[in-house]
Short mmCIF file of C-alpha atoms in Angstrom, two decimals:
data_model
loop_
_atom_site.label_atom_id
_atom_site.label_comp_id
_atom_site.label_asym_id
_atom_site.label_seq_id
_atom_site.Cartn_x
_atom_site.Cartn_y
_atom_site.Cartn_z
CA MET A 1 16.11 125.83 62.94
CA ASP A 2 19.82 125.84 64.27
CA ARG A 3 20.67 123.04 61.93
CA ARG A 4 24.31 123.93 61.71
CA ARG A 5 24.87 123.39 65.42
CA PHE A 6 23.19 120.05 65.65
CA LEU A 7 25.10 118.85 62.59
CA LYS A 8 28.30 119.89 64.30
CA ALA A 9 27.26 117.79 67.15
CA ALA A 10 26.90 114.90 64.69
CA ALA A 11 30.44 115.26 63.55
CA SER A 12 31.96 115.26 66.94
CA LEU A 13 13.29 95.77 61.68
CA PRO A 14 12.32 92.67 60.84
CA LEU A 15 9.06 93.34 58.98
CA ALA A 16 6.02 92.61 60.97
CA SER A 17 2.54 93.70 61.60
CA SER A 18 1.90 97.40 61.83
CA THR A 19 1.05 99.30 64.82
CA ALA A 20 -1.96 101.95 65.12
CA SER A 21 0.41 104.47 63.38
CA GLY A 22 1.13 101.85 60.57
CA LEU A 23 4.93 101.74 61.40
CA VAL A 24 7.00 98.73 61.81
CA LEU A 25 7.52 97.01 65.09
CA PRO A 26 10.30 94.38 65.59
CA ALA A 27 9.13 90.81 65.21
CA LYS A 28 10.32 87.90 67.28
CA ALA A 29 12.29 86.42 64.38
CA ASP A 30 15.79 87.68 63.78
CA SER A 31 15.14 88.41 60.08
CA SER A 32 12.44 88.45 57.48
CA PRO A 33 12.32 88.50 53.70
CA PHE A 34 12.93 91.86 51.97
CA ASP A 35 12.44 93.36 48.50
CA ARG A 36 12.28 96.99 47.44
CA SER A 37 8.48 96.94 47.10
CA ILE A 38 7.91 96.33 50.89
CA ILE A 39 8.83 99.95 51.78
CA ARG A 40 6.19 101.35 49.55
CA GLN A 41 3.60 99.03 50.86
CA LEU A 42 4.61 99.98 54.50
CA ALA A 43 4.18 103.71 53.68
CA ARG A 44 0.84 102.96 51.81
CA ASP A 45 -0.52 101.15 54.75
CA ALA A 46 0.70 103.72 57.23
CA ALA A 47 -1.00 106.53 55.47
CA SER A 48 -4.29 104.89 55.81
CA LYS A 49 -3.93 105.20 59.68
CA SER A 50 -3.73 107.95 62.05
CA TYR A 51 -0.33 109.49 62.69
CA LYS A 52 1.42 108.67 65.98
CA ALA A 53 4.33 110.63 67.27
CA PRO A 54 7.64 108.90 67.42
CA ASP A 55 9.11 107.35 70.46
CA THR A 56 11.27 110.01 72.19
CA LYS A 57 11.60 108.24 75.62
CA LEU A 58 15.09 108.14 76.98
CA PRO A 59 16.81 107.22 80.29
CA ASP A 60 17.00 110.09 82.64
CA SER A 61 20.70 110.36 82.28
CA LEU A 62 20.37 111.03 78.55
CA LYS A 63 17.01 112.86 78.04
CA ASP A 64 18.20 116.33 78.93
CA LEU A 65 21.75 116.36 77.39
CA ASP A 66 23.11 119.87 76.35
CA TYR A 67 25.34 120.28 73.32
CA ASP A 68 28.70 119.68 75.21
CA HIS A 69 27.52 116.51 76.92
CA TYR A 70 25.95 115.05 73.77
CA ARG A 71 29.13 115.61 71.68
CA GLN A 72 31.01 113.38 74.16
CA ILE A 73 29.00 110.37 73.00
CA ARG A 74 30.86 108.90 70.15
CA PHE A 75 30.47 105.61 68.25
CA VAL A 76 33.49 103.29 68.54
CA PRO A 77 34.93 103.07 64.96
CA ASP A 78 36.17 99.52 65.48
CA ARG A 79 32.55 98.55 65.83
CA ALA A 80 31.50 99.83 62.44
CA LEU A 81 29.19 97.65 60.38
CA TRP A 82 31.28 95.44 58.03
CA ARG A 83 34.56 96.77 59.52
CA SER A 84 36.17 93.28 59.64
CA GLU A 85 34.87 92.32 56.20
CA LYS A 86 37.03 94.64 54.09
CA LEU A 87 33.98 95.78 52.07
CA PRO A 88 34.13 99.14 50.11
CA PHE A 89 31.72 100.69 52.56
CA GLN A 90 31.25 100.89 56.49
CA VAL A 91 28.50 102.27 58.51
CA GLN A 92 28.68 103.97 62.00
CA PHE A 93 25.63 104.96 64.11
CA PHE A 94 24.49 107.96 66.08
CA HIS A 95 23.22 107.88 69.54
CA ARG A 96 20.03 109.44 70.70
CA GLY A 97 19.94 112.59 72.71
CA PHE A 98 20.18 116.44 72.46
CA PHE A 99 18.22 117.44 69.32
CA TYR A 100 17.97 113.78 68.35
CA GLY A 101 15.22 112.36 70.53
CA PRO A 102 13.16 110.31 68.08
CA ARG A 103 14.01 106.72 67.85
CA VAL A 104 15.16 105.49 64.39
CA ASP A 105 15.35 101.79 63.68
CA ILE A 106 17.95 100.59 61.17
CA TYR A 107 18.22 97.14 59.36
CA GLU A 108 20.82 95.40 57.40
CA VAL A 109 19.66 93.77 54.19
CA ALA A 110 21.63 90.80 52.95
CA ASN A 111 20.78 87.72 50.76
CA GLY A 112 17.14 88.93 50.60
CA GLN A 113 16.80 89.13 54.35
CA ALA A 114 16.27 92.20 56.53
CA THR A 115 17.94 91.93 59.99
CA LYS A 116 17.53 94.57 62.62
CA ILE A 117 20.83 96.23 63.74
CA ALA A 118 20.88 95.87 67.58
CA TYR A 119 21.65 98.91 69.76
CA ARG A 120 24.44 98.13 72.19
CA SER A 121 25.68 100.70 74.64
CA ASP A 122 29.18 99.13 74.37
CA ASP A 123 29.35 100.29 70.78
CA PHE A 124 29.56 104.01 72.06
CA SER A 125 31.94 105.91 74.41
CA PHE A 126 30.02 108.10 76.77
CA GLY A 127 32.58 110.41 78.12
CA SER A 128 31.23 111.80 81.39
CA ASN A 129 27.66 110.71 80.72
CA THR A 130 26.16 107.72 82.45
CA PRO A 131 25.55 104.90 79.92
CA PRO A 132 22.28 103.10 79.81
CA GLY A 133 22.02 99.58 81.16
CA PRO A 134 23.17 96.77 78.94
CA ASP A 135 19.65 95.42 78.28
CA VAL A 136 18.38 98.67 77.10
CA ASP A 137 17.16 98.86 73.55
CA LEU A 138 17.24 102.62 72.44
CA GLY A 139 17.50 102.22 68.69
CA PHE A 140 19.58 105.04 67.01
CA ALA A 141 19.27 108.66 65.91
CA GLY A 142 20.94 108.06 62.53
CA PHE A 143 24.01 106.77 60.65
CA ARG A 144 26.84 107.75 58.54
CA ILE A 145 28.40 105.91 55.67
CA HIS A 146 32.22 105.71 55.20
CA ALA A 147 34.16 104.80 52.06
CA PRO A 148 37.78 105.30 50.80
CA ILE A 149 36.92 108.38 48.77
CA ASN A 150 40.15 110.41 49.09
CA ARG A 151 42.71 107.62 49.47
CA PRO A 152 42.48 103.80 49.17
CA ASP A 153 43.62 103.17 52.77
CA TYR A 154 41.22 105.25 54.78
CA TYR A 155 37.38 105.31 55.00
CA ASP A 156 36.30 108.88 54.88
CA GLU A 157 32.71 109.90 55.99
CA VAL A 158 30.84 110.56 52.70
CA CYS A 159 27.27 111.04 53.80
CA VAL A 160 25.08 111.23 56.97
CA PHE A 161 21.42 110.70 57.60
CA LEU A 162 20.64 112.47 60.97
CA GLY A 163 17.74 114.67 62.29
CA ALA A 164 14.17 114.74 60.84
CA SER A 165 14.55 113.83 57.19
CA TYR A 166 17.99 115.71 56.72
CA PHE A 167 20.85 114.09 54.99
CA ARG A 168 24.03 115.53 53.46
CA ALA A 169 27.11 114.32 51.53
CA VAL A 170 30.40 115.29 50.27
CA ALA A 171 32.61 114.52 47.17
CA LYS A 172 36.28 113.97 47.03
CA GLY A 173 38.23 116.70 48.71
CA GLU A 174 35.23 118.44 50.17
CA ILE A 175 33.75 119.09 53.66
CA TYR A 176 30.25 119.24 54.81
CA GLY A 177 28.11 122.28 53.93
CA LEU A 178 24.45 122.35 52.87
CA SER A 179 21.89 119.61 53.50
CA ALA A 180 19.12 117.90 51.52
CA ARG A 181 15.89 116.64 53.01
CA GLY A 182 13.36 113.92 52.16
CA LEU A 183 10.35 116.26 51.87
CA ALA A 184 9.46 119.86 52.83
CA ILE A 185 5.93 120.72 54.05
CA ASN A 186 4.63 124.26 54.52
CA THR A 187 8.09 125.75 54.28
CA GLY A 188 7.83 129.61 54.46
CA GLU A 189 4.16 129.42 55.23
CA ALA A 190 2.57 131.57 57.97
CA LYS A 191 1.08 128.62 59.69
CA GLY A 192 4.50 127.10 60.33
CA GLU A 193 6.55 124.28 58.85
CA GLU A 194 6.04 120.54 59.34
CA PHE A 195 9.20 118.48 59.66
CA PRO A 196 8.70 114.77 58.53
CA LEU A 197 10.97 112.19 60.05
CA PHE A 198 12.80 109.19 58.60
CA LYS A 199 11.63 106.58 61.02
CA THR A 200 13.17 103.41 59.59
CA PHE A 201 16.12 102.66 57.30
CA TRP A 202 17.14 99.44 55.52
CA ILE A 203 20.86 99.50 54.30
CA GLU A 204 21.77 96.85 51.70
CA LYS A 205 25.09 95.08 52.19
CA PRO A 206 27.45 95.93 49.39
CA THR A 207 29.45 93.32 47.47
CA ALA A 208 33.21 93.32 47.57
CA ASN A 209 33.65 95.16 44.33
CA ALA A 210 30.70 97.60 44.64
CA ASN A 211 31.08 101.24 43.80
CA SER A 212 27.55 102.08 45.15
CA ILE A 213 25.37 101.35 48.33
CA VAL A 214 21.64 101.34 48.51
CA VAL A 215 19.66 102.73 51.43
CA HIS A 216 15.79 102.49 51.84
CA ALA A 217 13.91 104.79 54.12
CA LEU A 218 10.36 105.12 55.48
CA LEU A 219 9.17 108.66 56.13
CA ASP A 220 6.41 109.74 58.41
CA SER A 221 4.60 113.00 59.52
CA GLU A 222 1.21 114.17 60.52
CA SER A 223 0.30 114.92 56.91
CA THR A 224 1.95 112.16 54.89
CA THR A 225 4.08 109.10 54.67
CA ALA A 226 6.72 108.33 51.95
CA ALA A 227 9.06 105.61 50.79
CA TYR A 228 12.55 106.24 49.50
CA ARG A 229 15.32 104.36 47.77
CA PHE A 230 18.73 106.01 47.62
CA THR A 231 21.55 104.52 45.45
CA ILE A 232 24.75 106.34 46.57
CA ARG A 233 27.93 106.50 44.57
CA PRO A 234 30.83 108.34 46.12
CA GLY A 235 33.56 109.93 43.99
CA GLY A 236 34.68 113.26 42.34
CA SER A 237 30.96 114.01 42.53
CA THR A 238 28.92 112.03 44.96
CA ILE A 239 25.67 110.85 43.31
CA PHE A 240 22.37 109.92 44.85
CA ASP A 241 19.88 108.35 42.71
CA VAL A 242 16.52 108.93 44.52
CA GLU A 243 13.27 107.09 44.03
CA MET A 244 10.42 108.27 46.11
CA ALA A 245 6.76 107.61 46.53
CA VAL A 246 4.48 109.94 48.51
CA TYR A 247 1.22 108.95 50.24
CA PRO A 248 -0.51 111.94 51.69
CA ARG A 249 -2.88 111.58 54.61
CA VAL A 250 -4.33 115.00 53.85
CA ALA A 251 -4.01 117.28 50.78
CA LEU A 252 -0.49 118.77 50.60
CA ASP A 253 -0.94 122.22 49.22
CA HIS A 254 2.66 123.31 49.92
CA ALA A 255 4.78 120.38 49.34
CA GLY A 256 8.56 120.80 48.51
CA LEU A 257 10.27 118.12 46.48
CA ALA A 258 13.94 117.63 46.35
CA PRO A 259 14.45 120.20 49.10
CA MET A 260 17.77 121.58 50.25
CA THR A 261 18.80 123.93 52.91
CA SER A 262 21.89 126.17 53.28
CA MET A 263 23.40 129.19 54.85
CA PHE A 264 24.15 132.62 53.42
CA PHE A 265 25.30 135.20 55.98
CA PHE A 266 27.01 137.89 53.80
CA GLY A 267 29.02 138.32 50.52
CA PRO A 268 30.19 141.11 48.22
CA ASN A 269 26.46 141.68 47.19
CA ASP A 270 25.27 141.91 50.69
CA ARG A 271 27.51 143.39 53.48
CA VAL A 272 24.94 145.85 55.10
CA GLU A 273 25.83 146.35 58.75
CA VAL A 274 28.51 143.60 58.52
CA ASP A 275 31.59 144.17 60.78
CA ASP A 276 33.71 141.06 60.00
CA PHE A 277 37.27 140.43 58.89
CA ARG A 278 36.15 137.84 56.32
CA PRO A 279 35.02 139.08 52.83
CA ALA A 280 32.25 136.47 52.58
CA VAL A 281 30.54 133.83 54.84
CA HIS A 282 28.23 131.31 53.18
CA ASP A 283 27.79 127.58 52.27
CA SER A 284 26.19 128.55 48.97
CA ASP A 285 26.37 131.66 47.00
CA GLY A 286 23.44 131.38 44.53
CA ILE A 287 20.75 129.16 43.11
CA ALA A 288 21.09 127.99 39.44
CA ILE A 289 18.11 126.94 37.42
CA PHE A 290 17.97 125.15 34.01
CA ASN A 291 14.42 125.42 33.15
CA GLY A 292 12.23 123.54 30.72
CA ARG A 293 12.43 126.36 28.11
CA GLY A 294 16.10 125.91 27.99
CA GLU A 295 16.96 129.06 29.85
CA GLU A 296 19.73 129.01 32.34
CA LEU A 297 19.24 131.37 35.31
CA TRP A 298 21.57 132.49 38.13
CA ARG A 299 20.31 134.11 41.26
CA PRO A 300 22.77 135.30 43.78
CA LEU A 301 21.65 134.60 47.39
CA SER A 302 21.08 137.34 50.01
CA ASN A 303 20.54 137.77 53.67
CA PRO A 304 17.33 139.93 53.54
CA ARG A 305 15.99 142.30 56.08
CA ASP A 306 12.64 140.51 55.81
CA LEU A 307 11.60 137.00 54.74
CA GLN A 308 11.91 136.82 51.07
CA ILE A 309 10.32 134.19 48.81
CA SER A 310 11.13 133.96 45.12
CA THR A 311 9.08 131.79 42.71
CA PHE A 312 10.38 130.67 39.31
CA ALA A 313 7.54 129.05 37.41
CA ASP A 314 8.30 126.23 34.99
CA LEU A 315 7.29 123.29 33.19
CA ASN A 316 9.26 120.05 33.38
CA PRO A 317 12.44 121.59 34.94
CA ARG A 318 15.86 120.23 33.66
CA GLY A 319 17.76 120.84 36.88
CA PHE A 320 18.26 123.30 39.76
CA GLY A 321 20.53 123.52 42.75
CA LEU A 322 22.07 125.75 45.43
CA MET A 323 25.64 126.33 44.27
CA GLN A 324 28.97 127.30 45.92
CA ARG A 325 30.70 128.78 42.87
CA GLN A 326 33.36 130.71 44.62
CA LYS A 327 36.23 128.25 45.29
CA ASN A 328 38.98 130.66 46.24
CA PHE A 329 40.23 130.72 49.86
CA PHE A 330 40.86 134.46 49.52
CA ALA A 331 37.11 135.03 48.88
CA TYR A 332 36.56 133.96 52.53
CA GLN A 333 39.83 134.09 54.44
CA ASP A 334 38.55 131.64 56.97
CA ILE A 335 41.13 129.00 57.81
CA GLU A 336 38.81 127.05 60.12
CA SER A 337 35.59 127.04 58.22
CA SER A 338 37.10 126.50 54.58
CA PHE A 339 33.89 127.63 52.86
CA GLU A 340 35.66 127.07 49.57
CA LYS A 341 35.57 123.34 50.07
CA ARG A 342 31.73 123.28 50.64
CA PRO A 343 29.86 121.25 47.95
CA THR A 344 27.30 122.29 45.43
CA LEU A 345 24.06 120.39 45.38
CA TRP A 346 22.30 120.04 41.93
CA VAL A 347 18.92 118.28 41.40
CA GLU A 348 18.38 116.52 38.19
CA PRO A 349 14.80 115.46 37.66
CA ILE A 350 14.38 112.12 35.85
CA GLY A 351 11.35 112.18 33.69
CA ASP A 352 8.70 115.01 33.50
CA TRP A 353 7.62 116.73 36.65
CA GLY A 354 4.86 118.76 34.93
CA GLU A 355 3.88 122.31 36.03
CA GLY A 356 5.19 123.94 39.07
CA SER A 357 7.93 126.22 40.38
CA VAL A 358 11.36 126.29 41.82
CA GLN A 359 11.07 128.09 45.15
CA LEU A 360 13.83 129.99 46.92
CA ILE A 361 13.29 131.03 50.50
CA GLU A 362 15.71 133.58 52.10
CA ILE A 363 15.38 134.15 55.87
CA PRO A 364 16.99 136.96 57.72
CA THR A 365 19.75 135.90 60.13
CA LYS A 366 22.27 137.65 62.20
CA GLU A 367 24.51 134.67 62.87
CA GLU A 368 26.13 132.09 60.59
CA ILE A 369 25.03 129.22 62.89
CA HIS A 370 21.58 129.27 61.29
CA ASP A 371 20.49 127.77 57.98
CA ASN A 372 18.55 130.57 56.40
CA ILE A 373 18.22 129.40 52.79
CA ALA A 374 15.82 126.84 51.36
CA GLY A 375 15.17 125.67 47.88
CA PHE A 376 12.90 123.06 46.37
CA TRP A 377 10.36 122.18 43.54
CA ARG A 378 6.72 122.81 44.34
CA PRO A 379 4.13 121.17 42.14
CA LYS A 380 1.55 123.40 40.76
CA ASP A 381 -1.39 121.16 41.93
CA PRO A 382 -1.66 119.91 45.51
CA LEU A 383 -0.80 116.42 46.28
CA GLN A 384 -4.26 114.87 47.23
CA ALA A 385 -4.99 112.76 50.20
CA LYS A 386 -5.07 108.96 49.63
CA GLY A 387 -3.06 109.44 46.36
CA GLU A 388 0.27 108.02 45.33
CA TYR A 389 2.88 110.33 43.82
CA THR A 390 6.08 109.01 42.49
CA TYR A 391 9.24 110.97 41.55
CA THR A 392 12.70 110.05 40.48
CA TYR A 393 15.73 112.36 40.57
CA ARG A 394 19.41 112.45 40.91
CA LEU A 395 21.33 114.56 43.43
CA HIS A 396 24.91 115.62 42.57
CA TRP A 397 27.13 116.70 45.50
CA GLY A 398 30.29 118.19 44.10
CA PRO A 399 32.31 121.09 42.86
CA ASP A 400 29.82 122.07 40.11
CA THR A 401 26.85 121.13 37.97
CA PRO A 402 27.23 117.73 36.32
CA LYS A 403 27.51 119.32 32.84
CA VAL A 404 29.09 122.72 32.77
CA SER A 405 27.23 125.04 30.32
CA SER A 406 28.93 126.35 27.23
CA LEU A 407 27.44 129.89 28.18
CA ALA A 408 29.55 132.29 30.32
CA ARG A 409 28.51 132.27 33.84
CA PHE A 410 28.42 134.85 36.67
CA ALA A 411 31.16 134.31 39.02
CA ARG A 412 30.70 137.41 41.39
CA THR A 413 28.03 139.85 42.20
CA GLY A 414 29.23 143.15 43.84
CA VAL A 415 26.84 145.89 44.97
CA GLY A 416 27.85 149.34 46.28
CA ALA A 417 26.58 152.82 46.73
CA ARG A 418 26.68 155.52 44.00
CA GLY A 419 25.21 158.43 45.93
CA GLU A 420 21.93 158.65 47.71
CA GLY A 421 19.34 156.17 46.33
CA THR A 422 21.63 154.83 43.61
CA LYS A 423 23.46 151.56 43.55
CA ILE A 424 26.15 150.19 41.30
CA PHE A 425 26.08 146.54 40.33
CA VAL A 426 29.35 144.94 39.29
CA LEU A 427 29.04 141.51 37.66
CA ASP A 428 32.04 139.32 36.81
CA LEU A 429 31.65 136.56 34.28
CA ILE A 430 34.00 133.71 33.18
CA GLY A 431 33.83 130.97 30.61
CA ASP A 432 35.64 129.65 27.49
CA LYS A 433 33.04 131.24 25.30
CA LEU A 434 34.32 134.69 26.22
CA LYS A 435 37.95 133.78 25.07
CA SER A 436 36.94 133.14 21.47
CA ILE A 437 34.53 135.95 20.76
CA ASP A 438 35.16 139.34 19.11
CA PRO A 439 35.31 141.83 22.12
CA ASN A 440 33.87 144.53 19.98
CA SER A 441 30.71 142.53 19.59
CA ILE A 442 29.81 142.04 23.14
CA ARG A 443 27.18 144.24 24.88
CA GLY A 444 25.48 144.04 28.14
CA SER A 445 21.71 143.70 28.42
CA VAL A 446 20.06 144.90 31.70
CA THR A 447 16.26 145.38 32.38
CA ALA A 448 14.22 146.33 35.27
CA GLU A 449 10.70 147.50 35.82
CA LYS A 450 9.70 150.95 37.16
CA THR A 451 13.24 152.30 37.22
CA GLU A 452 16.08 153.53 34.88
CA ILE A 453 19.19 151.55 34.18
CA LYS A 454 22.26 153.80 33.66
CA ASN A 455 25.88 153.69 32.61
CA ILE A 456 25.88 149.92 31.28
CA VAL A 457 29.51 149.09 30.74
CA THR A 458 31.18 145.80 29.48
CA GLN A 459 34.93 145.36 29.53
CA PRO A 460 37.43 142.51 29.82
CA ASN A 461 38.59 141.52 33.35
CA PRO A 462 42.07 140.08 32.69
CA ALA A 463 42.58 139.19 36.33
CA ILE A 464 39.98 136.41 36.01
CA GLY A 465 40.38 135.86 32.21
CA GLY A 466 36.70 136.89 31.85
CA TRP A 467 34.57 140.01 31.55
CA ARG A 468 32.84 142.55 33.85
CA LEU A 469 29.37 144.08 33.30
CA SER A 470 28.47 146.93 35.50
CA PHE A 471 25.53 149.33 35.61
CA GLU A 472 23.79 151.78 37.90
CA VAL A 473 20.24 151.96 38.96
CA SER A 474 18.18 154.32 41.05
CA ILE A 475 16.20 152.30 43.70
CA LYS A 476 13.29 153.72 45.63
CA ALA A 477 11.18 150.43 45.97
CA PRO A 478 12.01 146.74 45.60
CA ILE A 479 12.95 145.88 42.07
CA GLU A 480 13.61 142.79 39.83
CA LEU A 481 16.67 142.93 37.70
CA ARG A 482 17.81 140.76 34.80
CA ALA A 483 21.10 140.99 33.10
CA SER A 484 23.10 138.97 30.45
CA LEU A 485 25.95 139.37 27.92
CA MET A 486 24.89 139.47 24.34
CA GLN A 487 26.43 139.12 20.90
CA GLY A 488 24.01 140.69 18.56
CA ASN A 489 20.63 139.06 19.48
CA ASP A 490 22.26 135.93 20.84
CA ALA A 491 22.90 135.38 24.57
CA ILE A 492 26.45 134.36 25.30
CA SER A 493 25.84 134.07 29.06
CA GLU A 494 23.27 132.71 31.52
CA VAL A 495 20.72 135.08 32.67
CA TRP A 496 21.50 136.90 35.98
CA VAL A 497 18.26 137.70 37.98
CA TYR A 498 18.25 139.54 41.27
CA ARG A 499 15.79 141.24 43.65
CA TRP A 500 17.03 144.34 45.43
CA ALA A 501 15.13 146.23 48.19
CA PRO A 502 16.26 149.62 49.64
#
């Protein structure tokens, strides 16, 4: 999916009886009582009924918009929700059109009442497009939340919900990069992926001194429904506390929880056939995993020649995420894209998630406009039809993981040729642990199956205040590599894991 282009386009209900699809229709009253249990009941009821495709009808003047015409449609900032009330948050809305055909209904929740936010064409500027008539109710495509995150006198955009079940956020000083999703279904499967949709949102009105805002969402797809509650706290790291309940219509054999999607085009570990002035182009450079055994893994991303799926089996994971560790402009040399300002997204499970695996999917791409990386947690057992499955987790959008490990970490992976069929891997590590340890006691541990590791060298790297581990390996078939720095029998670094195919 060309998610990057439709996100770029983004930058430029009272509760009543259910329909046949189990989803909410506006009632005649202006508002109706609301509490957090209602969304789960709506999802539960909807799952007992057949799926009905979303409303995608648009006026003729808007139904076939191309990218350039859609980006002319802008919400008028002065019409933002709560703009005149001087609250710590404001909300702006996205118009339907282009990639965003399905109708989304959005409600404001205040004083225990849910009131539908009315669509008004006057809230948008349309550029050269013909606006719909004044009495047309189109609903919305999504919304974005603004808050004074960088300075007290300006409301920056801090998160956006737009397109299927995609959402993304930034922390202070960052720009948008990777995205999260509500739920992944059949990602990477030969039969094709299913994309659930957030059909309805309820946004709780914040108090004057609030540092968080609460958003509820109802998700629907052919295979399942789900209810969500997001508590969003912008700041140096922007935190989403996520409570979700899934109600499958059919057994979900390949469900992905806490899914995220990103872009990796090339980097120092993967520049095959790249002719580009920039040293690297990516929104994320690796996946980090803190597994239930207490092991910390680092897997650099790649842009493979063929679809590549990696599975990291685990029991009760402590955390995982797609990281943007390289924060130096000179690693990218891209003034416009500023990849060094893209956030890391870390998933912190709350409670025990049982058996399953962290899955990493890497898809070949020849352009940086495509998101080609996906990561998520896949439960070992299918989510059965007619069941209820609840999960709670915390999303950290920011410069790093919420708690930086005491172990040294891999900051850069470089790969190069060492004659025919031989590669040299050069791994740079940083961390305070390396500064206080006897240099003579450090050794590199490198393992791989069905091949020989040669010339393992460890040495200080004064340019980064860290260490360098390098080794050579003869590669005739795909191999799995593991490396770490050791002091005696004790690991002093995380574990670097990598797959290389000739």
